[in-house]
XYZ file of C-alpha atoms in Angstrom:
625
model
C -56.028 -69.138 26.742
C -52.731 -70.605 27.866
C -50.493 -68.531 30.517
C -47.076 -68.631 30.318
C -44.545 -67.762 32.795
C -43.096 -64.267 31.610
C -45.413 -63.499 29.356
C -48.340 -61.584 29.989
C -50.794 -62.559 27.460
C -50.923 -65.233 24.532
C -53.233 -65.179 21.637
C -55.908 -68.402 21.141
C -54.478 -71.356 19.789
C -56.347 -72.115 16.830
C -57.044 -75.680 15.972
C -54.296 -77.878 14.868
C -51.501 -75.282 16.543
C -49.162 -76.598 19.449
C -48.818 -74.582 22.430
C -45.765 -74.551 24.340
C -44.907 -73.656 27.888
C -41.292 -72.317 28.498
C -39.703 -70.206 31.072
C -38.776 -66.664 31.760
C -36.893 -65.400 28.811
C -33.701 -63.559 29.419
C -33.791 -59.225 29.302
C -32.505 -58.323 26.029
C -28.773 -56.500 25.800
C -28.085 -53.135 23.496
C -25.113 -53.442 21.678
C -24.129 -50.630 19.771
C -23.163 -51.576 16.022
C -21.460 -49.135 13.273
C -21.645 -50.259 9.757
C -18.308 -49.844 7.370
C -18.181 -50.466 4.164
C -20.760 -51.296 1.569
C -22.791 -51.928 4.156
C -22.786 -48.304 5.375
C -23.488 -47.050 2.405
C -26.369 -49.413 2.424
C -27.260 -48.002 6.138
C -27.353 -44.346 4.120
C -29.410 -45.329 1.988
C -32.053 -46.836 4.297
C -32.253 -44.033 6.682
C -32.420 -41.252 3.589
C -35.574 -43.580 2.089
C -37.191 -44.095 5.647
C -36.912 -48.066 4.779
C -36.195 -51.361 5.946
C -34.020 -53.664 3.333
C -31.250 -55.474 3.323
C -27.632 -54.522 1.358
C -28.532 -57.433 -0.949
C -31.938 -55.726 -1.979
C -30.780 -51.796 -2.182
C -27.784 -53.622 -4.480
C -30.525 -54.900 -6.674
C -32.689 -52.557 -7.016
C -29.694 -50.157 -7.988
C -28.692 -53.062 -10.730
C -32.269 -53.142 -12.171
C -33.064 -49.477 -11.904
C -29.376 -48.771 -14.264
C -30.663 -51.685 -16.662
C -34.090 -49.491 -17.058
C -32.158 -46.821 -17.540
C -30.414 -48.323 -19.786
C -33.092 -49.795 -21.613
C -34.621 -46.525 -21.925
C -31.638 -45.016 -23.221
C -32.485 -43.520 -26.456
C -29.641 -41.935 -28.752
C -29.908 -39.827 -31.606
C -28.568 -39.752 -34.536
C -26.422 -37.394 -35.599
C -26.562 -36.554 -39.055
C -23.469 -35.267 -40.198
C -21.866 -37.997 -38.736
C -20.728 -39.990 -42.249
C -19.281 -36.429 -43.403
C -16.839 -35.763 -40.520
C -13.256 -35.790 -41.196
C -11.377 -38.137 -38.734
C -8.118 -36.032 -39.161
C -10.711 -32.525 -37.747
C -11.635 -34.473 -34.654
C -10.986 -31.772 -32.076
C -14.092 -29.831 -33.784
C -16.399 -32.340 -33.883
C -19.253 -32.773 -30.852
C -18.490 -36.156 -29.679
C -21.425 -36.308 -27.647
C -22.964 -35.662 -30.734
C -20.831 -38.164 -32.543
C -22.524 -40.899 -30.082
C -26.307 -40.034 -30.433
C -26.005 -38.307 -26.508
C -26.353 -34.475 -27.473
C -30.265 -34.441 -25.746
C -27.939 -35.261 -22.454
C -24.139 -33.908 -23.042
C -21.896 -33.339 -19.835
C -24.792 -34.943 -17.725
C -24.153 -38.892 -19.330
C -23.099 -41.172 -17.176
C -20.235 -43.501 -17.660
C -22.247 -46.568 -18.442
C -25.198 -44.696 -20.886
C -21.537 -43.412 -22.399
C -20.380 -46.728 -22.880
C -23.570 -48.066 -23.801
C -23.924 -45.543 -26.431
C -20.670 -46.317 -28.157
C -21.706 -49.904 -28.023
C -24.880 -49.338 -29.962
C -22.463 -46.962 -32.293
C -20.471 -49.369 -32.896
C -22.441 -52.527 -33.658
C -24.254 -50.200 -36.230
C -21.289 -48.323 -38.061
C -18.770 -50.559 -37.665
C -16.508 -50.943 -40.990
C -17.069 -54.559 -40.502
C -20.795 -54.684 -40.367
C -21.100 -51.730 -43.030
C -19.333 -53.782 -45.136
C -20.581 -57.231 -44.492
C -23.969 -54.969 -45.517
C -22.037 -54.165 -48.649
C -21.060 -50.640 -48.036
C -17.471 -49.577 -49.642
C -15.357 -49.186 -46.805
C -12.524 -46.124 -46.654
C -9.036 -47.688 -46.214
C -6.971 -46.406 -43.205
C -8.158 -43.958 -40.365
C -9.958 -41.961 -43.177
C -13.011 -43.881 -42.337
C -16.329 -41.667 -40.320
C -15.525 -44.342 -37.552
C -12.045 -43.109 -36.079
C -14.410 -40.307 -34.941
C -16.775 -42.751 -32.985
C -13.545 -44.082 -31.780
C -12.171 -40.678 -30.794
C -15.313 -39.506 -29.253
C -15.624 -43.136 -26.673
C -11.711 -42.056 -25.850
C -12.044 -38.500 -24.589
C -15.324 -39.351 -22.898
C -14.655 -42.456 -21.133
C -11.608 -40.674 -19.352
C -12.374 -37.872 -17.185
C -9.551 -35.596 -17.677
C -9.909 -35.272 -21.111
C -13.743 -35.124 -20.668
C -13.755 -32.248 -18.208
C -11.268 -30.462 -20.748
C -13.835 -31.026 -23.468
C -16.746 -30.207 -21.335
C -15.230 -27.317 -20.652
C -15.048 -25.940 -24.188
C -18.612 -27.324 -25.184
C -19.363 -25.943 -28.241
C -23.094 -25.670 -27.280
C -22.414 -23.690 -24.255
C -24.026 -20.338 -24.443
C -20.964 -17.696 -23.031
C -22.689 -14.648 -23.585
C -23.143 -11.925 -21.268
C -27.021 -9.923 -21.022
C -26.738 -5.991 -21.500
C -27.667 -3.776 -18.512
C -30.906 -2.519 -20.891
C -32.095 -6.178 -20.893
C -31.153 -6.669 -17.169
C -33.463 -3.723 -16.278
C -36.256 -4.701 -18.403
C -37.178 -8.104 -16.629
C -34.084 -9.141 -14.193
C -35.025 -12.208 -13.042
C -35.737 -13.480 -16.177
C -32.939 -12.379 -18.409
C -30.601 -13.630 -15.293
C -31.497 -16.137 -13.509
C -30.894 -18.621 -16.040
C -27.556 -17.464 -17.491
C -26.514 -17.735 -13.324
C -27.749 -21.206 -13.649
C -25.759 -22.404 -16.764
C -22.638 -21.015 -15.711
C -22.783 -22.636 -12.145
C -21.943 -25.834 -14.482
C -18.369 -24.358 -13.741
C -18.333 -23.980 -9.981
C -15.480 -26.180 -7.687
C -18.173 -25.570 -5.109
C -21.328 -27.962 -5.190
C -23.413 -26.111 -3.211
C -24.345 -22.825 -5.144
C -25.746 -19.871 -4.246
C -29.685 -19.610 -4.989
C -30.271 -16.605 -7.532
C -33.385 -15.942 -5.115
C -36.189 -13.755 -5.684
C -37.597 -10.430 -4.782
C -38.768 -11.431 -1.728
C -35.014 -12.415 -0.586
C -33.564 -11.130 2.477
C -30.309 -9.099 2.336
C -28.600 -12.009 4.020
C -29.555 -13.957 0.790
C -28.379 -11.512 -1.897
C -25.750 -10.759 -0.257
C -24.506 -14.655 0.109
C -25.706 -14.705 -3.660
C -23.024 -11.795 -5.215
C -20.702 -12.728 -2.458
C -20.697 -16.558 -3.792
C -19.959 -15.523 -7.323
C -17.597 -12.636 -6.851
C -15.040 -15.324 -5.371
C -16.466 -17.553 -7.949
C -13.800 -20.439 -8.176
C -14.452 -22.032 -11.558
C -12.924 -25.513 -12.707
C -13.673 -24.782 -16.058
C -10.018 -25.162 -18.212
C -8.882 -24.592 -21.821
C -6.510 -27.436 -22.625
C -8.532 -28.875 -25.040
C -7.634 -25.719 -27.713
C -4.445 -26.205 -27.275
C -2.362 -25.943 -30.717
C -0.076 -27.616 -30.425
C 0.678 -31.534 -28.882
C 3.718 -31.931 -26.841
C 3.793 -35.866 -27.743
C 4.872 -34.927 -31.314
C 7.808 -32.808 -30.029
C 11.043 -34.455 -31.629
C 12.942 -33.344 -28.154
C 12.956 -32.357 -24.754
C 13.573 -28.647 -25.364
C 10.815 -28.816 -28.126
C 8.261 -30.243 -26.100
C 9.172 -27.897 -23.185
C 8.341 -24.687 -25.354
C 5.206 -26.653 -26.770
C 3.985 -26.858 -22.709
C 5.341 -23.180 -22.163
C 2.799 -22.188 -25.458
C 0.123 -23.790 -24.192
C 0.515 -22.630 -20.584
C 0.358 -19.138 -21.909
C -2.781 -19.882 -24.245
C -4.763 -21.272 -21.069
C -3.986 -18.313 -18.854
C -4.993 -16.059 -21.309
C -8.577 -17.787 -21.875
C -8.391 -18.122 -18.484
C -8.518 -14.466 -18.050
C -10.967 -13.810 -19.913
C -12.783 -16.345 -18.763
C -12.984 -14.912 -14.921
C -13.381 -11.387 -16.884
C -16.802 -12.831 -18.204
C -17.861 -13.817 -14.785
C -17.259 -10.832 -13.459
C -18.403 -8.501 -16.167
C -21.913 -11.094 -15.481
C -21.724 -10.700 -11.822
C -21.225 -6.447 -12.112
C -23.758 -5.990 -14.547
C -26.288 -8.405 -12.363
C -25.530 -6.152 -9.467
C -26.110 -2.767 -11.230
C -29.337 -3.843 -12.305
C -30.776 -5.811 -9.195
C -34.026 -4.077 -8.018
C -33.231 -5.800 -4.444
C -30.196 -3.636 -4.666
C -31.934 -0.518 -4.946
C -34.371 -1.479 -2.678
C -31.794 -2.606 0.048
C -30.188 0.969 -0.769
C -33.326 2.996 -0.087
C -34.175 1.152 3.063
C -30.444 1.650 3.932
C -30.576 5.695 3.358
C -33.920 5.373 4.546
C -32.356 3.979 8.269
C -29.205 6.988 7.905
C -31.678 9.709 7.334
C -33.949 8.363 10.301
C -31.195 7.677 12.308
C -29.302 11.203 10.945
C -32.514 12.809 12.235
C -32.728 10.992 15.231
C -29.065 12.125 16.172
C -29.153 15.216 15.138
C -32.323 16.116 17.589
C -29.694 14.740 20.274
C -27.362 16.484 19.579
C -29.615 19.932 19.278
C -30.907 18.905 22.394
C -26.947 18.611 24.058
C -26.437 21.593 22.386
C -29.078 23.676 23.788
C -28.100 22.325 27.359
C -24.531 22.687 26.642
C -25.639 26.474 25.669
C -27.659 27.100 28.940
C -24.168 25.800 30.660
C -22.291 28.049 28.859
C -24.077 30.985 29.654
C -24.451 30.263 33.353
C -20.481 29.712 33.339
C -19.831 32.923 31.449
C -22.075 34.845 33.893
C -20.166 33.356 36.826
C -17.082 33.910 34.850
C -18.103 37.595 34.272
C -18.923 38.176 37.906
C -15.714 36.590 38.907
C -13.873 38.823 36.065
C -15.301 42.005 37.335
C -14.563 41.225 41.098
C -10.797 40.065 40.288
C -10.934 43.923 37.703
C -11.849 45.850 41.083
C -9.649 43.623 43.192
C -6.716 44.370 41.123
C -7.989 48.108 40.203
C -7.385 48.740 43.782
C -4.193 47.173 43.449
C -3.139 48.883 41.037
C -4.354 52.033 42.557
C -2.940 51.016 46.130
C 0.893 50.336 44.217
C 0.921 53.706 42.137
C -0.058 55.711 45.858
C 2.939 53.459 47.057
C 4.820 54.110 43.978
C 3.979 57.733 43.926
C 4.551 57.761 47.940
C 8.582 56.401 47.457
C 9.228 58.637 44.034
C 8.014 61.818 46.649
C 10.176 60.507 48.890
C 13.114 59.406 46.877
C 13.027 62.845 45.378
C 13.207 64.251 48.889
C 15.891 62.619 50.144
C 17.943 63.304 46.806
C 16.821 67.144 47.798
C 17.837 66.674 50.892
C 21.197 65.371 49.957
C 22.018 67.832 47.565
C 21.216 70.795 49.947
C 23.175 69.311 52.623
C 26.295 68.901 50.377
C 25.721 72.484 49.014
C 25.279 74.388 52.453
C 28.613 72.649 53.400
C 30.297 73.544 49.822
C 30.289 69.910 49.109
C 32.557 69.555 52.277
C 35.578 70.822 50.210
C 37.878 73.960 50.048
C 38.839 74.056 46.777
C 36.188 75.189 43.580
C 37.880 72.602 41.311
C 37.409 69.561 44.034
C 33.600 71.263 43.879
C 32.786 70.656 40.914
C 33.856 67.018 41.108
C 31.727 66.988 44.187
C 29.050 67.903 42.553
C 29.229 65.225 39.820
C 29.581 62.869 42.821
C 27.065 64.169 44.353
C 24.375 63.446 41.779
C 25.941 59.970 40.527
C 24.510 59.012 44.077
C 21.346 60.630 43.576
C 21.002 58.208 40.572
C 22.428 55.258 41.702
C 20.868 55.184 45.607
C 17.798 53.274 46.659
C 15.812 55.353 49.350
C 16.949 53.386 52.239
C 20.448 54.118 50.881
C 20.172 57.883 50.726
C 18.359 58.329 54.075
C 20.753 56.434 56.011
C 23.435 58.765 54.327
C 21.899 61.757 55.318
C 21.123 60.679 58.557
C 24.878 60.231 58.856
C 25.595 63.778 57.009
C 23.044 65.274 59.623
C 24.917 63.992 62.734
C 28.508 64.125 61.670
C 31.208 66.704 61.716
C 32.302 67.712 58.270
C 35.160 65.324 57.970
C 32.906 62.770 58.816
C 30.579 63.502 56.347
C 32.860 63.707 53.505
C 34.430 60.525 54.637
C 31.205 59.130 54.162
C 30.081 60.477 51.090
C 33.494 59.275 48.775
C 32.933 55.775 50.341
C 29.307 55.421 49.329
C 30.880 57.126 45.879
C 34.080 54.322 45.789
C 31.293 51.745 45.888
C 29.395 52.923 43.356
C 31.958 53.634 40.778
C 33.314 49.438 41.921
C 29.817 48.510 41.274
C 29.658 50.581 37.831
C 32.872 48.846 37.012
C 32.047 45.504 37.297
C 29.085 46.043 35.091
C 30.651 47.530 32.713
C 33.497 44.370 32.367
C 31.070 42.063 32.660
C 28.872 43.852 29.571
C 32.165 43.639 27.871
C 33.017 39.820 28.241
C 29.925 38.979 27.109
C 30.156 40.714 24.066
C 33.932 39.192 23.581
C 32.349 35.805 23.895
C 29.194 36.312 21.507
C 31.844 37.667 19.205
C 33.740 34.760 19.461
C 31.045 32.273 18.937
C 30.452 33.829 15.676
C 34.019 33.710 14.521
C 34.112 30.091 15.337
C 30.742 29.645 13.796
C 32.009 31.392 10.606
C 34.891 29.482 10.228
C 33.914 25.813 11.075
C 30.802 25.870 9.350
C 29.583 24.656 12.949
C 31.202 21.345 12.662
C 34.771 19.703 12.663
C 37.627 21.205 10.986
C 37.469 20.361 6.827
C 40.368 19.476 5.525
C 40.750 20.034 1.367
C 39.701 16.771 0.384
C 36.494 17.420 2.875
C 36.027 20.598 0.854
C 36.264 18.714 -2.318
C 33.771 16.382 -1.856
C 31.476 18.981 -0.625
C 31.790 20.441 -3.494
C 30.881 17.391 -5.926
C 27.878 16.404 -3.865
C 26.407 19.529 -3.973
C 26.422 19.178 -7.981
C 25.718 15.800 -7.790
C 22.519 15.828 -5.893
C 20.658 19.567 -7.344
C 18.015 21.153 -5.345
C 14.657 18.960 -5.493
C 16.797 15.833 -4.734
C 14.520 14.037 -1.930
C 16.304 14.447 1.399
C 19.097 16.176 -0.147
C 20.939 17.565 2.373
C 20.525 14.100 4.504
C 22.107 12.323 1.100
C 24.986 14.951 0.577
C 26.007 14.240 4.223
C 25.671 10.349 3.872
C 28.011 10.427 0.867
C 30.726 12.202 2.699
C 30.455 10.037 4.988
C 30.880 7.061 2.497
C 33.683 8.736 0.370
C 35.419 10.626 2.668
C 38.833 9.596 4.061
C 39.557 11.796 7.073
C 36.810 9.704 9.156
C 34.629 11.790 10.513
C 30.928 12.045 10.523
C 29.071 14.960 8.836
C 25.535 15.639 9.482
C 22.924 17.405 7.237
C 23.043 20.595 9.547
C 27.060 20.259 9.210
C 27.039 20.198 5.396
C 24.668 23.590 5.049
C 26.703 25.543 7.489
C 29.809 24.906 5.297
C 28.057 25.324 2.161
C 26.791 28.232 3.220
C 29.952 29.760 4.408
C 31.664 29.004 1.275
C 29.022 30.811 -0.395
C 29.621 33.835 2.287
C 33.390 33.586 1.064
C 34.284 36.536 -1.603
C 35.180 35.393 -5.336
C 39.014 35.503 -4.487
C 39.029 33.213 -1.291
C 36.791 30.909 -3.247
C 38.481 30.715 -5.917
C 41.405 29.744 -4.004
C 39.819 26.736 -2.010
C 39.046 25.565 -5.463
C 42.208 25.454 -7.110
C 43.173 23.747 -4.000
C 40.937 21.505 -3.717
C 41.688 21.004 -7.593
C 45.315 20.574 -7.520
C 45.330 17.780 -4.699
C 42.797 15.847 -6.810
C 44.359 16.255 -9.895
C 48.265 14.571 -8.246
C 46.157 12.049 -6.579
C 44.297 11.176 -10.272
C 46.215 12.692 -12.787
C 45.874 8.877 -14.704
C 42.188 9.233 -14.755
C 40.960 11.122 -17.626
C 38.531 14.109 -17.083
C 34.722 13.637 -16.252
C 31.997 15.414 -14.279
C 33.888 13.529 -11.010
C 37.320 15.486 -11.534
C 36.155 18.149 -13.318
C 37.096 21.694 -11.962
C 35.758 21.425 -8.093
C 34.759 25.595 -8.870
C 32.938 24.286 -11.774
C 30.915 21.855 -10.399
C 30.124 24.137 -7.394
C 28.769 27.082 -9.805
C 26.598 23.737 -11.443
C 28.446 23.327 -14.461
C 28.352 19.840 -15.919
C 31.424 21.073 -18.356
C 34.722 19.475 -18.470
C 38.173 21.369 -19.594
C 37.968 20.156 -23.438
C 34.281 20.508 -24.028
C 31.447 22.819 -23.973
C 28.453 21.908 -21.447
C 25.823 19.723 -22.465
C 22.397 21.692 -23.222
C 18.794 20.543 -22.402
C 18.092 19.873 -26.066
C 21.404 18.065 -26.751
C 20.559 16.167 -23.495
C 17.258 14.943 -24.486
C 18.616 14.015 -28.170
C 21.046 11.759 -26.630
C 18.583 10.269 -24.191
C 16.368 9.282 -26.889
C 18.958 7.999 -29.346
C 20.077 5.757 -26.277
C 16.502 4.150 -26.628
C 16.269 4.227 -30.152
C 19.601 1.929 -30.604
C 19.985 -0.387 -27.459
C 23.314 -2.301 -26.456
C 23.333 -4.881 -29.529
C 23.057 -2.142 -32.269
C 25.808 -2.349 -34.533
C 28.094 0.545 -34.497
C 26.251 2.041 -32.165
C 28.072 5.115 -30.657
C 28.970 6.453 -34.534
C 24.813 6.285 -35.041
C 24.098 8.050 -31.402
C 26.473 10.683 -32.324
C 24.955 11.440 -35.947
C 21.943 11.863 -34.062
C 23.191 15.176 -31.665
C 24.323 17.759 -33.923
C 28.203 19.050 -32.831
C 28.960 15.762 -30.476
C 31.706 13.382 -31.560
C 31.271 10.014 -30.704
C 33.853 10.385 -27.343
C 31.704 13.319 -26.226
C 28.580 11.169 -26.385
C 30.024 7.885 -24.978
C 32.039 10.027 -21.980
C 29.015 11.874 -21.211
C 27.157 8.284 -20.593
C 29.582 7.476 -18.526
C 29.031 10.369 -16.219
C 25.266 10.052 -16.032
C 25.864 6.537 -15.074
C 28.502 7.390 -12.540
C 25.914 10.517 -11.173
C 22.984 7.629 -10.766
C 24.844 4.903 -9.513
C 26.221 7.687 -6.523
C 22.741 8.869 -5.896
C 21.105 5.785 -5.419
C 23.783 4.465 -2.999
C 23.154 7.514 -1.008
C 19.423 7.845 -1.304
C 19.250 3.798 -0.194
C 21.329 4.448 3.073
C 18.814 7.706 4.390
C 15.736 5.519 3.079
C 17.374 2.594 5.459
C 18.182 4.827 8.263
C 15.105 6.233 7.822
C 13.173 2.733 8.312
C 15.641 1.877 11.478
């Protein structure tokens, strides 16, 4: 055994080995090292096998396990392959074509290229014929197919377009009645085939019926956003590189932009009609269900015990605060029984005395003859007399007879016709003030009456009241809000009606009799017709007591009637703006309309909807402020 400084313990030499002495060896240093590049890809690979090689080796290996691959590549051979018409080559299988239809859309690149190299050297038109096979002239020959075929799959836009048209795809959709039968079998793998499609690579696992509710519900939730790559511009019809133009090959691209949305469409359609019926006839569904309604009726339960509980305390509550209330009821009854009792004694105790000092009064005045000489000034004593009895308060009459029991006659009397002067001055101002308040509630109505409770209306005002009331019917949303806002628009005296403004005055000029309204009319009608007398007639300048009564009529014609309104409604669809002759073919189609009648009364619907939508869009905007 040899020691050496540093180390703690060295194996035997064996014979023939050298042993060498050397000195403390330095501590080693960490340096932290990221690997870019190929050689972190090599660094993946390592750590995902649990192995220790070099880039060189993993490089290698790769190279030798493709040429095994390749070597073990086996196509085959596609029958129909010498009958396939080169000029039909977007319905041919071209994985077909080159021997891969055992492996399709999962060929690689290189077993794609490798196939159309062993295609080739075999069919070939130059080997075929240096084996003395007669040899098609032109790009009739089997072999523009193999040719085809090598250029849609070697490029990957046109392969994923192919792919996703692949002939041998199976599209179809299992019934609910098939579904139910055995589920997991009759789904799972259609779910699995179509995930082909899916942007996402990580799909959803179909599960089991074990799965948790987490699970399924990932599961439907995964394919009802299902975002599919899949794309139909292989079946397009037509090319845009054999458009002549630009404006031809920009309506070949609009044709086929409309084809793949449509297939599209109906693509996602199929999903989803898979996905629905897969959810209607999922046992876990049901069973997630029942263990739902199973938790809502326990819990239900569970509640409503609380609540019966709460309720039953609530209901001992209740009853102690209605006996307490009841109690306290009865004692506030007696308390304000004896009240009550207590004010009528009081009330009964004044009337007794009232009455006895009105007694008193009256036999005072009479023992003295009312104080007078004279029977006539007597009687009006007497009238006096009792006007105080009904007027004086008790305080009142006992201090007067006090002073009629100590006074000398004169005295008395003087003191009777002043307590009389200020009772007739009080029974006066009552009386004027009764009758200024009926002057003024009089006057409010008069004011009210003749204003419609708004600013004065001038005849123009009037006017246009008049043609939005027929312009806008009853029913019209808001109506009286949009008669007031186009007043407002049209009118040229400047002031601002409101919706309460506008029924007031239509009201009152309902109120008015037949003559007075037929006067504000004509009115109304003569200062419209100076102001327009170029404009020929229409439902806007018609007769403003026309169009208040709701007549749609001008001077010259009869009104239009519901049937001869839809006939002309429905010959306005039947022959649109580019008919020839259209207004004579309208009018042949409502019976005892010329053509003017027909085209004047589209005018005035046009004119009536263009009004009513400028006045129903201001209230809808004042309404959203």
């Amino acid at each position: 055994m040899v020691a050496c400084e540093g180390v703690n313990m060295l194996k035997e030499a064996l014979e023939g080995q050298v042993t060498l002495v050397c000195n403390t060896t330095a501590g080693s240093v960490q340096v932290q090292v990221e690997p870019v590049g190929r050689w972190f890809e090599a660094f993946l690979k390592r750590r995902d096998r649990n192995v220790s090689a070099s880039f060189q080796e993993l490089e290698e290996e790769e190279e030798l396990s493709e040429e095994e691959a390749d070597e073990e590549l086996q196509l085959e051979e596609y029958p129909l392959l010498k009958t396939l018409d080169p000029k039909d080559w977007k319905n041919q299988d071209h994985y077909a074509v080159l021997g891969l239809v055992h492996m399709r859309y999962k060929a690689t690149q290189k077993q794609i290229k490798a196939a159309h190299k062993a295609m080739v050297l075999k069919h070939h038109p130059d080997k075929r014929k240096a084996a003395g096979e007669q040899i098609v002239k032109g790009d009739n020959d089997y072999f523009t197919c193999i040719t085809k075929a090598i250029e849609i799959l070697s490029d990957p836009v046109k392969r994923r377009a192919f792919d996703s048209v692949d002939p041998t795809f199976d599209n179809t959709v299992p019934s609910k009645a098939e579904g139910k039968e055995k589920f997991f079998d009759v789904f799972a793998p259609v779910f699995e085939r179509n995930a082909r499609w899916s942007t996402k690579k990580h799909v959803a696992a179909f599960g089991s019926m074990d799965s948790s509710f987490e699970e399924v519900d990932n599961f439907y939730s995964f394919w009802y956003s299902f975002d599919s790559w899949r794309e139909f511009s292989y079946l397009d019809e037509e090319e845009k590189e054999k458009a002549e133009c630009r404006d031809e090959r920009r309506w070949i691209e609009k044709q086929n932009r409309a084809s793949r949305a449509q297939r599209k469409k109906e693509e996602m359609n199929r999903i989803r009609t898979l996905v629905d019926t897969a959810y209607s006839c999922d046992p876990r569904i049901k069973k997630f269900k029942e263990e739902e309604k199973a938790r809502k009726e326990s819990e239900k339960k569970a509640k409503a015990e609380a609540k019966k509980k709460e309720q039953e305390e609530k209901e001992r509550a209740r009853q102690a605060e209605m006996e307490a209330a009841r109690l306290a009821r009865e004692k506030e009854e007696e308390e304000a029984k004896q009240a009550a009792q207590q004010a009528k004694k009081e009330k009964e105790a004044q009337k007794k005395a009232i009455k006895k000092e009105r007694q008193k009064l009256r036999t005072t005045c009479k023992n003295c003859n009312y104080f007078v000489d004279s029977e006539v000034e007597s009687v009006r004593m007497m009238e006096d007399v009792e006007k105080l009895c009904d007027r004086l308060e008790l305080m009142s009459l006992q201090t007067l007879n006090e002073l009629l029991a100590s006074g000398s006659k004169q005295e008395s009397r003087a003191a009777i016709e002043t307590q009389v002067q200020e009772v007739n001055a009080q029974l006066q101002r009552e009386r004027e003030a009764e009758v200024k308040t009926q002057q003024a509630a009089r006057s409010s109505e008069n004011t009210n009456a003749g204003s419609g409770g708004s600013k004065g209306w001038n005849e123009e005002d009037l006017q246009l009241l008049i043609k939005a009331v027929n312009l806008f019917p009853a029913g019209t949303n808001a109506r009286w809000e949009v008669i007031a806002n186009y007043m407002n628009l049209h009118s040229g005296s400047g002031i601002k009606r409101t919706a309460k403004d506008v029924i007031n005055k239509a009201k009152t000029l309902q109120k008015l009799d037949p003559h007075q309204k037929e006067e504000v009319n004509k009115k109304a009608f003569e200062k419209f017709k100076k102001e327009h007398s170029a404009v020929p007639p229409t439902v806007d300048n018609a007769m403003p007591s026309e169009r208040f009564e709701g007549s749609a009529s001008d001077t010259t014609s009869a009104p239009w009637t519901t049937e001869e309104q839809k006939l002309l409604e429905q010959a306005l669809k039947t022959y649109p703006v580019n008919t020839p002759e259209r207004w004579d073919k309208i009018a042949a189609t409502v019976p005892g309309r010329t053509k003017k009648d027909c085209m004047k009364r589209y005018k005035e619907l046009v004119e009536m909807i263009k009004a009513k939508k400028a006045a129903q869009e201001q209230v809808a905007a004042k309404s959203k402020k």
